[in-house]
Short mmCIF file of C-alpha atoms and ligand atoms in Angstrom, two decimals:
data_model
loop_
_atom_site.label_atom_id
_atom_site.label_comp_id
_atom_site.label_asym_id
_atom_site.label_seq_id
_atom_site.Cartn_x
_atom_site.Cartn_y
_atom_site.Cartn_z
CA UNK A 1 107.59 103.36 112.70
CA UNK A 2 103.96 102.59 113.07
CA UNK A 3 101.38 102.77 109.96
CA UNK A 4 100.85 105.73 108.36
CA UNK A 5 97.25 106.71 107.48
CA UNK A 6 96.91 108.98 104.18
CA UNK A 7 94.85 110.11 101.44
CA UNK A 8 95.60 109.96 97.91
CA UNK A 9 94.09 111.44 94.33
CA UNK A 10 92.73 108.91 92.42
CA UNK A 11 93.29 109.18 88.79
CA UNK A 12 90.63 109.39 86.06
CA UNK A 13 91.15 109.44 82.13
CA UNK A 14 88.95 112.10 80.14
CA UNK A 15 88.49 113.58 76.06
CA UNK A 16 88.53 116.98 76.00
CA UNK A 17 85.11 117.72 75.22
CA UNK A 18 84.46 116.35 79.15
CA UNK A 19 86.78 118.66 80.30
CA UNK A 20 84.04 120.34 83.43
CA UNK A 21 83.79 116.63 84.67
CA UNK A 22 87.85 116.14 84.65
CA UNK A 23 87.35 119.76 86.76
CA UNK A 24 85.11 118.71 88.84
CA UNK A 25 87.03 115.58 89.47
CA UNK A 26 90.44 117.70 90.64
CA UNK A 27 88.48 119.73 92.46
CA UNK A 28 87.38 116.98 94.77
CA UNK A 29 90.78 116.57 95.48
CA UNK A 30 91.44 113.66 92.03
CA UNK A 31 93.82 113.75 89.03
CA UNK A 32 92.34 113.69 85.67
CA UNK A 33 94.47 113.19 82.67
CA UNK A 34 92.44 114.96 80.00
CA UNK A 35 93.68 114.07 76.06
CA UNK A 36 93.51 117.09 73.87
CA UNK A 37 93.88 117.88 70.31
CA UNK A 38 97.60 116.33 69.08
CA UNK A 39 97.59 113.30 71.46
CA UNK A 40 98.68 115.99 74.18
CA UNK A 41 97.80 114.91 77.67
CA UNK A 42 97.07 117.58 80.21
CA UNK A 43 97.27 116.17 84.14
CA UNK A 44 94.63 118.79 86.17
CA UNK A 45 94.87 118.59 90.06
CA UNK A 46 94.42 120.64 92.44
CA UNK A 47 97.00 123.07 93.76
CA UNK A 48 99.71 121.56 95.06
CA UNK A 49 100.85 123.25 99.43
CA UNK A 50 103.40 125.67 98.59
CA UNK A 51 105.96 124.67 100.53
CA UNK A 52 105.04 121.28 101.79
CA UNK A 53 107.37 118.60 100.07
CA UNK A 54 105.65 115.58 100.86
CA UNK A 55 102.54 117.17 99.00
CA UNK A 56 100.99 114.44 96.95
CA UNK A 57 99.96 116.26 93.52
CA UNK A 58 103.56 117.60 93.51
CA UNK A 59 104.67 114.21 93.89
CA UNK A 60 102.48 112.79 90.73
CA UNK A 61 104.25 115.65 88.71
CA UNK A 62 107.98 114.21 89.95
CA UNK A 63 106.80 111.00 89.42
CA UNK A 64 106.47 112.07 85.57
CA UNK A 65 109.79 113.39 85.69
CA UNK A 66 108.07 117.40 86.08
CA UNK A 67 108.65 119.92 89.17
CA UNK A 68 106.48 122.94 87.35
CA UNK A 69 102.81 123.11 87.07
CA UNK A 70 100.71 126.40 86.01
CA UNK A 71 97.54 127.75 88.16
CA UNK A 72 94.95 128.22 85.41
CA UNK A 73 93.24 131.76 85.37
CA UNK A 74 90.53 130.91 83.51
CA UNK A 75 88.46 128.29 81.52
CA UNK A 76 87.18 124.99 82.91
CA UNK A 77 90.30 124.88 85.01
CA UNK A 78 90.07 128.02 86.36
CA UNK A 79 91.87 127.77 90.08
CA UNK A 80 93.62 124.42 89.08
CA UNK A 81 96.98 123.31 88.80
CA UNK A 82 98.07 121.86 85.25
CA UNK A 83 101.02 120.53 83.65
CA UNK A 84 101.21 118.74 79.97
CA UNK A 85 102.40 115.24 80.53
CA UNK A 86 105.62 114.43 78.67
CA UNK A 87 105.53 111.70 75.38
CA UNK A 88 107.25 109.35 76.90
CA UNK A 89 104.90 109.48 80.17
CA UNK A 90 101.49 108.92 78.30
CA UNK A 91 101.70 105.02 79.41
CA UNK A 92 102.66 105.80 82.97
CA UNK A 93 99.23 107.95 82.68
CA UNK A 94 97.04 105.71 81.63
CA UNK A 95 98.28 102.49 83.68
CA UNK A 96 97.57 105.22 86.88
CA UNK A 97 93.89 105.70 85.45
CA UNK A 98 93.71 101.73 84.33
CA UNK A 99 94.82 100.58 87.88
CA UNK A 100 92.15 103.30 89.97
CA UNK A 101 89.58 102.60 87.71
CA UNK A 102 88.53 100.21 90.65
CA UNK A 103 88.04 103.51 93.27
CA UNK A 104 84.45 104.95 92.89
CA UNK A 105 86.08 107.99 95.13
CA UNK A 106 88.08 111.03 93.74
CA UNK A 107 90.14 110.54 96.65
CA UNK A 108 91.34 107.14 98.52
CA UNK A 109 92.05 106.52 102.06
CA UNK A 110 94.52 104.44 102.85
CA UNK A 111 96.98 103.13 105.28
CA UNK A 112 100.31 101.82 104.25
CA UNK A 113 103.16 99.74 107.48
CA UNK A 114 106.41 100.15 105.71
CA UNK A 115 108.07 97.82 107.90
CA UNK A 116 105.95 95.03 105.88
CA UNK A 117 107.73 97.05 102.91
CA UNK A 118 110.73 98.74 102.07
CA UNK A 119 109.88 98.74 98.67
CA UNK A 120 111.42 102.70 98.55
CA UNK A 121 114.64 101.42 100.30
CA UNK A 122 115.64 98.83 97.69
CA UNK A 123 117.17 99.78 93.53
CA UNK A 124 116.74 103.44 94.30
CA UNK A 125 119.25 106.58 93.93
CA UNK A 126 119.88 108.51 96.96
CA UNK A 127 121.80 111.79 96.39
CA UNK A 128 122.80 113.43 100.01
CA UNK A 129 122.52 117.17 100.35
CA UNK A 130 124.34 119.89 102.22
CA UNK A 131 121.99 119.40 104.93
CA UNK A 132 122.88 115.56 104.95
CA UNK A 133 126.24 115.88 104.84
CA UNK A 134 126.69 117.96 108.07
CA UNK A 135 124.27 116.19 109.85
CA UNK A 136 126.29 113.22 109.43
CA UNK A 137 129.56 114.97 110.39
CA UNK A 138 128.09 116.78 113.14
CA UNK A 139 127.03 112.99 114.76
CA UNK A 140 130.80 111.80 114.08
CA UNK A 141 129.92 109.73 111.21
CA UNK A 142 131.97 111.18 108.59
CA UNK A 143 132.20 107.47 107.57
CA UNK A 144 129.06 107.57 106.07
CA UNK A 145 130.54 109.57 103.18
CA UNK A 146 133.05 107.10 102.60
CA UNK A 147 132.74 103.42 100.56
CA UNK A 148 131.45 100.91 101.30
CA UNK A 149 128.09 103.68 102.29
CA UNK A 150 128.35 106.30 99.41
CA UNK A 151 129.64 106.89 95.86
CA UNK A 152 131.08 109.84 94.30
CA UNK A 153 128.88 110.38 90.94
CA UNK A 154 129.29 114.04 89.18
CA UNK A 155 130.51 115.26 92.28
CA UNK A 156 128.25 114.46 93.95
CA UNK A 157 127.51 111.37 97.24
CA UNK A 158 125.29 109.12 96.55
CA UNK A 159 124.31 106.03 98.73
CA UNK A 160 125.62 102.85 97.53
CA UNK A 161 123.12 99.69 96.99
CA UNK A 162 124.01 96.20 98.05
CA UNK A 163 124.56 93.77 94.81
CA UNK A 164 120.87 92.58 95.87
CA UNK A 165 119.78 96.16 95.11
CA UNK A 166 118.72 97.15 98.61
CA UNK A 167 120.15 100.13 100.28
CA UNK A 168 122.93 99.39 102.20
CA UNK A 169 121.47 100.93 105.51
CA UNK A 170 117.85 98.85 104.50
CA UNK A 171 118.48 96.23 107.73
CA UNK A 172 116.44 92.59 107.53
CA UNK A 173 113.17 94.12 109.47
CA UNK A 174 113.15 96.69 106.92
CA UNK A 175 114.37 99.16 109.71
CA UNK A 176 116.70 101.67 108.31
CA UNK A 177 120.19 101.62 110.64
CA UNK A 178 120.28 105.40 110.47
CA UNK A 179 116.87 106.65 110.84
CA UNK A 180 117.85 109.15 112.83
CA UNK A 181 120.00 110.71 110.37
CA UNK A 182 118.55 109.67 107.10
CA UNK A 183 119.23 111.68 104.10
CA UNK A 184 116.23 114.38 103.15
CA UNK A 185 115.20 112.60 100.37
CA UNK A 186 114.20 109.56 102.31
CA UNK A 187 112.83 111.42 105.23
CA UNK A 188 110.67 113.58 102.94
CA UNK A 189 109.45 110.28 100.46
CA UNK A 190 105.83 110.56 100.89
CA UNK A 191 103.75 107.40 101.64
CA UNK A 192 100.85 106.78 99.39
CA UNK A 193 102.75 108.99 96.64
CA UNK A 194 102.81 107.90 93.01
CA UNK A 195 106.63 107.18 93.73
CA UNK A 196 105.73 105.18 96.23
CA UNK A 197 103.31 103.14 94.47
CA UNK A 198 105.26 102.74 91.91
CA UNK A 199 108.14 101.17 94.25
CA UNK A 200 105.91 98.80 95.04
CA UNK A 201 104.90 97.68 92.12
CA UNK A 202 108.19 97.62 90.70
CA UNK A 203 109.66 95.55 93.67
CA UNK A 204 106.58 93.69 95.17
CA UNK A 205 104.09 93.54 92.22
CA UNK A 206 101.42 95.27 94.95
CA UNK A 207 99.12 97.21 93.09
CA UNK A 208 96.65 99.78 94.73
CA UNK A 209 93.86 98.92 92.45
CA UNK A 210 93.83 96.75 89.79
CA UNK A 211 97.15 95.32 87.89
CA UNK A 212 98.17 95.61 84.73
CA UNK A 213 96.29 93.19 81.93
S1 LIG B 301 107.32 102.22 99.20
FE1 LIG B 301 105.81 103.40 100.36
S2 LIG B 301 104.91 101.93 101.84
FE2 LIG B 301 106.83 101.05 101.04
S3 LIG B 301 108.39 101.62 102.54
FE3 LIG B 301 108.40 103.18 100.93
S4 LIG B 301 107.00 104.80 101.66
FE4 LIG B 301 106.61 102.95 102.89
S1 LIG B 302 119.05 105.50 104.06
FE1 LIG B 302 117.44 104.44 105.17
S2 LIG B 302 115.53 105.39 104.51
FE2 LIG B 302 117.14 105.94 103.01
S3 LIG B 302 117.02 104.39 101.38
FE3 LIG B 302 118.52 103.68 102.88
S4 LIG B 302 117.37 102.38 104.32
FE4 LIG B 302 115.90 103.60 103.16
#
């Protein structure tokens, strides 16, 4: 898999009384996490592709745990997408502003090899779909539903980890053994998406910007 080129929103903090320039900022393609009235944080991007799950601002929302934005009619935000952040997000929020307070850009280019990674592939939790599940069949590897690959959990398969946390298909060049047939959720894991970067952190300590204090 060679390196993938990609460009993400960078993320900028605002008060609500600078709400045009948090605007402004999504429309150029940035996130701005805008703090209203309440301690309520609002995350303003632009609209996510319908359609298109590898979409980056629909990623930022997963990555907080969200699937649901609204397309504002009117205001400041007119044309945008928004969501309210949950509570228990706020800190993920600001650590994303914290660490791209280095990027003078809305937007960052940026090219990521994940065969000098695999950050993704390690202390995850893969769930297969229909689609996986007769794709695997259909190539004759019904074993792949069975231990020691998968996991029954509420009914449904889920890929086992190794006790060192990495997927059991992750192989020592950080080649995945059955690319070919990967489950959806690992063939549609966007690089350069907040989920990504946040693998990386979490494994690696590699931080897009600057690290934590
Ligand atoms: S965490 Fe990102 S860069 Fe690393 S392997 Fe996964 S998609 Fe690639
Ligand atoms: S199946 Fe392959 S792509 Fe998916 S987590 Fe395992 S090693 Fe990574």
């Amino acid at each position: 898999m060679a390196p993938v080129a990609t460009v993400r929103p960078v993320v900028r903090q605002y008060k609500e009384a600078f709400a045009r320039e948090a605007a402004r900022h999504a429309r150029a393609g940035g996130h701005a996490i805008v703090w209203e009235k309440g301690g309520r944080a609002r995350l303003v991007m632009p609209l996510p592709k319908a359609g298109d799950p590898m979409d980056l601002h629909y990623w930022s929302l997963l990555d907080l745990g969200k699937s649901r934005w609204k397309k504002m009619p009117s205001g400041p935000y007119r044309g945008l997408a928004t969501a309210m952040i949950p509570r228990d997000c706020h800190d993920i929020v600001r650590r994303r502003a914290q660490r791209d307070a280095v990027w003078p850009d809305p937007q960052r280019a940026i090219t990521f090899d994940c065969l000098d990674c695999g950050a993704c592939c390690r202390d995850n939790y893969v769930e297969l779909d229909k689609d996986d599940i007769a794709r695997f069949r259909h190539a004759g590897r019904a074993d792949l539903l069975r231990a020691p690959y998968t996991r029954k959990k509420d009914g449904k398969f889920v890929l086992r980890l190794l006790r060192s946390k990495r997927c059991r298909h992750l192989e020592e060049d950080n080649r995945c053994a059955i690319y070919q047939l990967r489950p959806s959720s690992c063939s549609v894991f966007p690089v350069g998406s907040e989920c990504c970067l946040h693998s990386r952190e979490a494994e690696f300590e590699l931080y897009d910007g600057d690290p934590p204090n």
